[in-house]
PDB file of C-alpha atoms in Angstrom:
ATOM      1  CA  MET A 347      83.509 107.141  95.953  1.00  0.00           C
ATOM      2  CA  PHE A 348      86.868 107.280  94.166  1.00  0.00           C
ATOM      3  CA  THR A 349      88.982 109.772  92.236  1.00  0.00           C
ATOM      4  CA  GLY A 350      90.528 107.686  89.461  1.00  0.00           C
ATOM      5  CA  ILE A 351      94.037 108.319  90.769  1.00  0.00           C
ATOM      6  CA  ILE A 352      95.581 104.842  90.970  1.00  0.00           C
ATOM      7  CA  GLU A 353      97.194 104.161  94.324  1.00  0.00           C
ATOM      8  CA  ASN A 354      98.987 100.919  93.619  1.00  0.00           C
ATOM      9  CA  ILE A 355      99.275  98.079  91.108  1.00  0.00           C
ATOM     10  CA  GLY A 356      98.361  94.656  92.429  1.00  0.00           C
ATOM     11  CA  ARG A 357      99.097  91.261  90.936  1.00  0.00           C
ATOM     12  CA  VAL A 358      96.470  88.516  90.731  1.00  0.00           C
ATOM     13  CA  LEU A 359      97.796  85.461  92.578  1.00  0.00           C
ATOM     14  CA  GLU A 360      94.750  83.214  92.497  1.00  0.00           C
ATOM     15  CA  LEU A 361      91.374  82.991  90.764  1.00  0.00           C
ATOM     16  CA  ARG A 362      88.752  80.684  92.220  1.00  0.00           C
ATOM     17  CA  LYS A 363      85.287  80.058  90.788  1.00  0.00           C
ATOM     18  CA  GLU A 364      82.376  79.327  93.115  1.00  0.00           C
ATOM     19  CA  GLN A 365      79.110  78.860  91.233  1.00  0.00           C
ATOM     20  CA  ASP A 366      78.631  82.169  89.344  1.00  0.00           C
ATOM     21  CA  ASN A 367      81.079  84.071  91.540  1.00  0.00           C
ATOM     22  CA  LEU A 368      84.804  84.633  91.075  1.00  0.00           C
ATOM     23  CA  HIS A 369      87.111  85.051  94.075  1.00  0.00           C
ATOM     24  CA  LEU A 370      90.312  86.992  93.325  1.00  0.00           C
ATOM     25  CA  THR A 371      93.326  86.956  95.624  1.00  0.00           C
ATOM     26  CA  ILE A 372      95.627  89.892  94.967  1.00  0.00           C
ATOM     27  CA  GLN A 373      99.075  90.763  96.248  1.00  0.00           C
ATOM     28  CA  SER A 374      99.892  94.443  96.606  1.00  0.00           C
ATOM     29  CA  GLU A 375     101.789  96.949  98.710  1.00  0.00           C
ATOM     30  CA  ILE A 376      98.545  98.211 100.247  1.00  0.00           C
ATOM     31  CA  SER A 377      96.950  94.834 101.016  1.00  0.00           C
ATOM     32  CA  ASP A 378      98.317  94.810 104.589  1.00  0.00           C
ATOM     33  CA  GLU A 379      96.649  98.187 105.194  1.00  0.00           C
ATOM     34  CA  LEU A 380      93.195  97.053 104.118  1.00  0.00           C
ATOM     35  CA  LYS A 381      90.353  95.897 106.339  1.00  0.00           C
ATOM     36  CA  ILE A 382      87.618  93.322 105.893  1.00  0.00           C
ATOM     37  CA  ASP A 383      84.496  94.940 104.340  1.00  0.00           C
ATOM     38  CA  GLN A 384      86.556  97.820 102.902  1.00  0.00           C
ATOM     39  CA  SER A 385      85.650  99.011  99.394  1.00  0.00           C
ATOM     40  CA  VAL A 386      88.522  99.081  96.921  1.00  0.00           C
ATOM     41  CA  ALA A 387      88.414  99.858  93.198  1.00  0.00           C
ATOM     42  CA  HIS A 388      89.949  97.065  91.092  1.00  0.00           C
ATOM     43  CA  ASN A 389      90.420  98.209  87.478  1.00  0.00           C
ATOM     44  CA  GLY A 390      87.721 100.729  88.341  1.00  0.00           C
ATOM     45  CA  VAL A 391      85.303  98.142  89.783  1.00  0.00           C
ATOM     46  CA  CYS A 392      84.289  98.695  93.400  1.00  0.00           C
ATOM     47  CA  LEU A 393      84.763  95.371  95.197  1.00  0.00           C
ATOM     48  CA  THR A 394      84.605  94.482  98.896  1.00  0.00           C
ATOM     49  CA  VAL A 395      87.565  92.959 100.732  1.00  0.00           C
ATOM     50  CA  VAL A 396      86.467  89.592 102.149  1.00  0.00           C
ATOM     51  CA  ALA A 397      89.782  88.118 103.375  1.00  0.00           C
ATOM     52  CA  LEU A 398      93.335  89.185 104.252  1.00  0.00           C
ATOM     53  CA  ALA A 399      96.511  87.097 104.561  1.00  0.00           C
ATOM     54  CA  ASN A 400     100.268  87.623 104.200  1.00  0.00           C
ATOM     55  CA  GLY A 401     100.305  90.756 102.070  1.00  0.00           C
ATOM     56  CA  THR A 402      97.296  89.694 100.012  1.00  0.00           C
ATOM     57  CA  HIS A 403      93.593  90.505  99.967  1.00  0.00           C
ATOM     58  CA  THR A 404      90.658  88.652  98.461  1.00  0.00           C
ATOM     59  CA  VAL A 405      87.566  90.107  96.807  1.00  0.00           C
ATOM     60  CA  THR A 406      84.533  88.492  95.197  1.00  0.00           C
ATOM     61  CA  ALA A 407      83.023  89.455  91.841  1.00  0.00           C
ATOM     62  CA  VAL A 408      79.441  88.344  91.210  1.00  0.00           C
ATOM     63  CA  ALA A 409      77.941  87.459  87.825  1.00  0.00           C
ATOM     64  CA  GLU A 410      76.692  91.024  87.178  1.00  0.00           C
ATOM     65  CA  THR A 411      80.216  92.375  87.665  1.00  0.00           C
ATOM     66  CA  LEU A 412      81.762  89.691  85.476  1.00  0.00           C
ATOM     67  CA  ASN A 413      79.256  90.395  82.697  1.00  0.00           C
ATOM     68  CA  LYS A 414      79.848  94.155  82.668  1.00  0.00           C
ATOM     69  CA  SER A 415      83.604  94.404  83.237  1.00  0.00           C
ATOM     70  CA  ASN A 416      86.934  92.833  82.304  1.00  0.00           C
ATOM     71  CA  ILE A 417      87.379  91.254  85.740  1.00  0.00           C
ATOM     72  CA  GLY A 418      86.445  87.833  84.387  1.00  0.00           C
ATOM     73  CA  GLN A 419      89.217  88.095  81.764  1.00  0.00           C
ATOM     74  CA  LEU A 420      91.996  88.466  84.330  1.00  0.00           C
ATOM     75  CA  LYS A 421      94.503  85.642  84.665  1.00  0.00           C
ATOM     76  CA  GLU A 422      96.896  84.604  87.391  1.00  0.00           C
ATOM     77  CA  GLY A 423      99.793  87.035  87.122  1.00  0.00           C
ATOM     78  CA  SER A 424      97.712  89.864  85.638  1.00  0.00           C
ATOM     79  CA  LEU A 425      98.358  93.387  86.913  1.00  0.00           C
ATOM     80  CA  ILE A 426      95.348  95.204  88.335  1.00  0.00           C
ATOM     81  CA  ASN A 427      94.885  98.886  89.210  1.00  0.00           C
ATOM     82  CA  LEU A 428      93.949  99.559  92.847  1.00  0.00           C
ATOM     83  CA  GLU A 429      92.481 102.596  94.573  1.00  0.00           C
ATOM     84  CA  ARG A 430      91.051 102.892  98.052  1.00  0.00           C
ATOM     85  CA  CYS A 431      87.956 105.050  98.504  1.00  0.00           C
ATOM     86  CA  MET A 432      88.330 108.817  98.676  1.00  0.00           C
ATOM     87  CA  GLN A 433      88.748 110.518 102.043  1.00  0.00           C
ATOM     88  CA  MET A 434      86.294 113.369 102.526  1.00  0.00           C
ATOM     89  CA  ASN A 435      89.070 115.706 103.724  1.00  0.00           C
ATOM     90  CA  GLY A 436      91.318 114.986 100.730  1.00  0.00           C
ATOM     91  CA  ARG A 437      91.829 116.731  97.412  1.00  0.00           C
ATOM     92  CA  LEU A 438      89.899 115.472  94.394  1.00  0.00           C
ATOM     93  CA  ASP A 439      92.879 115.154  92.043  1.00  0.00           C
ATOM     94  CA  GLY A 440      91.069 113.155  89.362  1.00  0.00           C
ATOM     95  CA  HIS A 441      87.281 113.328  88.985  1.00  0.00           C
ATOM     96  CA  ILE A 442      84.270 111.833  90.744  1.00  0.00           C
ATOM     97  CA  VAL A 443      84.322 108.066  90.162  1.00  0.00           C
ATOM     98  CA  GLN A 444      81.722 105.710  91.643  1.00  0.00           C
ATOM     99  CA  GLY A 445      83.414 102.404  90.905  1.00  0.00           C
ATOM    100  CA  HIS A 446      80.389 101.306  88.854  1.00  0.00           C
ATOM    101  CA  VAL A 447      81.528 100.238  85.398  1.00  0.00           C
ATOM    102  CA  ASP A 448      79.135 101.343  82.637  1.00  0.00           C
ATOM    103  CA  GLN A 449      80.499  99.097  79.892  1.00  0.00           C
ATOM    104  CA  THR A 450      83.690  97.759  78.372  1.00  0.00           C
ATOM    105  CA  ALA A 451      85.673  99.021  75.392  1.00  0.00           C
ATOM    106  CA  LEU A 452      88.139  97.498  72.950  1.00  0.00           C
ATOM    107  CA  CYS A 453      91.636  98.909  72.565  1.00  0.00           C
ATOM    108  CA  THR A 454      92.075  99.520  68.825  1.00  0.00           C
ATOM    109  CA  GLU A 455      95.495 101.169  68.704  1.00  0.00           C
ATOM    110  CA  VAL A 456      98.512 102.023  70.838  1.00  0.00           C
ATOM    111  CA  LYS A 457     100.874 104.713  69.548  1.00  0.00           C
ATOM    112  CA  GLU A 458     104.209 105.782  70.997  1.00  0.00           C
ATOM    113  CA  MET A 459     104.360 109.560  70.797  1.00  0.00           C
ATOM    114  CA  GLY A 460     107.963 110.401  71.713  1.00  0.00           C
ATOM    115  CA  GLY A 461     107.771 110.295  75.490  1.00  0.00           C
ATOM    116  CA  SER A 462     104.076 109.526  75.858  1.00  0.00           C
ATOM    117  CA  TRP A 463     101.527 107.038  74.533  1.00  0.00           C
ATOM    118  CA  GLU A 464      98.157 107.440  72.838  1.00  0.00           C
ATOM    119  CA  TYR A 465      95.592 104.675  73.330  1.00  0.00           C
ATOM    120  CA  SER A 466      92.453 104.505  71.188  1.00  0.00           C
ATOM    121  CA  PHE A 467      89.249 102.668  72.112  1.00  0.00           C
ATOM    122  CA  THR A 468      85.876 101.795  70.613  1.00  0.00           C
ATOM    123  CA  TYR A 469      82.699 100.985  72.530  1.00  0.00           C
ATOM    124  CA  ASP A 470      79.086 100.090  71.813  1.00  0.00           C
ATOM    125  CA  PRO A 471      77.106 103.371  71.494  1.00  0.00           C
ATOM    126  CA  LYS A 472      73.752 101.615  71.904  1.00  0.00           C
ATOM    127  CA  MET A 473      73.992 101.958  75.687  1.00  0.00           C
ATOM    128  CA  GLY A 474      73.684 105.739  75.369  1.00  0.00           C
ATOM    129  CA  ASN A 475      77.042 106.645  76.887  1.00  0.00           C
ATOM    130  CA  ILE A 476      79.044 109.515  75.410  1.00  0.00           C
ATOM    131  CA  THR A 477      82.439 111.130  75.720  1.00  0.00           C
ATOM    132  CA  VAL A 478      83.204 114.841  75.404  1.00  0.00           C
ATOM    133  CA  GLU A 479      86.403 116.347  74.017  1.00  0.00           C
ATOM    134  CA  LYS A 480      88.638 117.306  76.970  1.00  0.00           C
ATOM    135  CA  GLY A 481      86.127 115.718  79.337  1.00  0.00           C
ATOM    136  CA  SER A 482      86.869 112.994  81.871  1.00  0.00           C
ATOM    137  CA  ILE A 483      86.719 109.235  81.353  1.00  0.00           C
ATOM    138  CA  CYS A 484      87.677 106.414  83.712  1.00  0.00           C
ATOM    139  CA  VAL A 485      89.589 103.610  81.943  1.00  0.00           C
ATOM    140  CA  ASN A 486      90.395 100.570  84.111  1.00  0.00           C
ATOM    141  CA  GLY A 487      89.916 102.873  87.090  1.00  0.00           C
ATOM    142  CA  ILE A 488      92.271 105.581  85.791  1.00  0.00           C
ATOM    143  CA  SER A 489      90.977 109.153  85.547  1.00  0.00           C
ATOM    144  CA  LEU A 490      91.958 110.340  82.055  1.00  0.00           C
ATOM    145  CA  THR A 491      91.163 113.183  79.667  1.00  0.00           C
ATOM    146  CA  VAL A 492      89.348 112.406  76.415  1.00  0.00           C
ATOM    147  CA  VAL A 493      90.926 113.366  73.104  1.00  0.00           C
ATOM    148  CA  ASN A 494      89.489 112.746  69.630  1.00  0.00           C
ATOM    149  CA  SER A 495      85.964 112.113  70.932  1.00  0.00           C
ATOM    150  CA  GLN A 496      83.643 110.345  68.469  1.00  0.00           C
ATOM    151  CA  GLU A 497      80.220 108.706  68.687  1.00  0.00           C
ATOM    152  CA  ASN A 498      81.614 105.315  69.664  1.00  0.00           C
ATOM    153  CA  ALA A 499      85.337 105.957  70.028  1.00  0.00           C
ATOM    154  CA  PHE A 500      87.895 108.109  71.790  1.00  0.00           C
ATOM    155  CA  SER A 501      91.580 108.317  72.598  1.00  0.00           C
ATOM    156  CA  VAL A 502      93.575 109.173  75.722  1.00  0.00           C
ATOM    157  CA  ALA A 503      97.148 110.348  76.193  1.00  0.00           C
ATOM    158  CA  ILE A 504      99.266 108.570  78.794  1.00  0.00           C
ATOM    159  CA  ILE A 505     102.261 110.254  80.430  1.00  0.00           C
ATOM    160  CA  PRO A 506     105.268 108.168  81.579  1.00  0.00           C
ATOM    161  CA  TYR A 507     104.263 108.301  85.265  1.00  0.00           C
ATOM    162  CA  THR A 508     100.798 106.878  84.541  1.00  0.00           C
ATOM    163  CA  TYR A 509     102.300 104.275  82.209  1.00  0.00           C
ATOM    164  CA  GLU A 510     104.749 103.076  84.872  1.00  0.00           C
ATOM    165  CA  HIS A 511     102.312 103.118  87.809  1.00  0.00           C
ATOM    166  CA  THR A 512      99.250 101.480  86.232  1.00  0.00           C
ATOM    167  CA  ASN A 513      98.502  98.411  84.139  1.00  0.00           C
ATOM    168  CA  MET A 514      98.455 100.537  80.975  1.00  0.00           C
ATOM    169  CA  GLN A 515     101.985  99.158  80.521  1.00  0.00           C
ATOM    170  CA  GLU A 516     100.437  95.751  79.726  1.00  0.00           C
ATOM    171  CA  LEU A 517      97.561  96.998  77.593  1.00  0.00           C
ATOM    172  CA  LYS A 518      97.747  96.157  73.900  1.00  0.00           C
ATOM    173  CA  LYS A 519      95.576  96.285  70.796  1.00  0.00           C
ATOM    174  CA  GLY A 520      92.633  93.902  71.124  1.00  0.00           C
ATOM    175  CA  ASP A 521      92.460  94.049  74.938  1.00  0.00           C
ATOM    176  CA  THR A 522      89.251  94.886  76.790  1.00  0.00           C
ATOM    177  CA  VAL A 523      89.083  97.724  79.335  1.00  0.00           C
ATOM    178  CA  ASN A 524      86.466  98.906  81.814  1.00  0.00           C
ATOM    179  CA  LEU A 525      84.808 102.273  81.220  1.00  0.00           C
ATOM    180  CA  GLU A 526      83.034 104.509  83.695  1.00  0.00           C
ATOM    181  CA  PHE A 527      81.743 107.631  81.985  1.00  0.00           C
ATOM    182  CA  ASP A 528      81.707 111.013  83.713  1.00  0.00           C
ATOM    183  CA  ILE A 529      78.789 111.108  86.151  1.00  0.00           C
ATOM    184  CA  ILE A 530      77.931 114.734  85.360  1.00  0.00           C
ATOM    185  CA  GLY A 531      77.819 113.940  81.647  1.00  0.00           C
ATOM    186  CA  LYS A 532      75.580 110.936  82.333  1.00  0.00           C
ATOM    187  CA  TYR A 533      73.074 113.048  84.281  1.00  0.00           C
ATOM    188  CA  VAL A 534      73.052 115.775  81.612  1.00  0.00           C
ATOM    189  CA  ALA A 535      72.499 113.185  78.855  1.00  0.00           C
ATOM    190  CA  ARG A 536      69.649 111.634  80.872  1.00  0.00           C
ATOM    191  CA  LEU A 537      67.995 115.020  81.444  1.00  0.00           C
ATOM    192  CA  VAL A 538      68.279 115.924  77.766  1.00  0.00           C
ATOM    193  CA  GLY A 539      66.701 112.570  76.913  1.00  0.00           C
ATOM    194  CA  PHE A 540      63.781 113.216  79.289  1.00  0.00           C
ATOM    195  CA  GLU A 541      63.333 116.719  77.862  1.00  0.00           C
ATOM    196  CA  SER A 542      63.246 115.388  74.291  1.00  0.00           C
ATOM    197  CA  LEU A 543      60.726 112.732  75.309  1.00  0.00           C
ATOM    198  CA  SER A 544      58.427 115.265  77.003  1.00  0.00           C
ATOM    199  CA  GLN A 545      58.531 117.524  73.940  1.00  0.00           C
ATOM    200  CA  ARG A 546      57.433 114.636  71.716  1.00  0.00           C
ATOM    201  CA  ASN A 547      54.550 113.890  74.070  1.00  0.00           C
TER     202      ASN A 547
END
């Protein structure tokens, strides 16, 4: 379980394919503090640490993860958002994030807003996911507030601190991001769907 509050930015040092899997070696300020088998969110994707060495850690993404996230689009040198799992005695500063990416979205616009930035995204609505105005959304592992919610699009506002301490600083129009929709909203949407189905039957 995560909060969507990014702890550190890592840099991808090496990408190694092995059959359908992709091994990523990442250098970061928290790599030395990690342990083998520890769960860490990488751009919002929960991945398990499989190796540690000299200020780096290695994780493995399987085909399912590569198909549903932007992990497979990373290159050597790419910045990646990192967050260790939430401590049960800590404050929930963001929102409840599972580290299970629902789908990806396309960045359609980046606007400078005089001290902040507004990023707009579109996503495929066929998967049944929705955003809610002023609700929570996890973009590349970052807990953000939805503005301008539409059926298949939304925007988020980025303050300077978030811009400087996440990989939003590299994000540009045409890039793909990982989305995890608010878990409460997903359950409500599912229940409403079941209720509608039962009424038809």
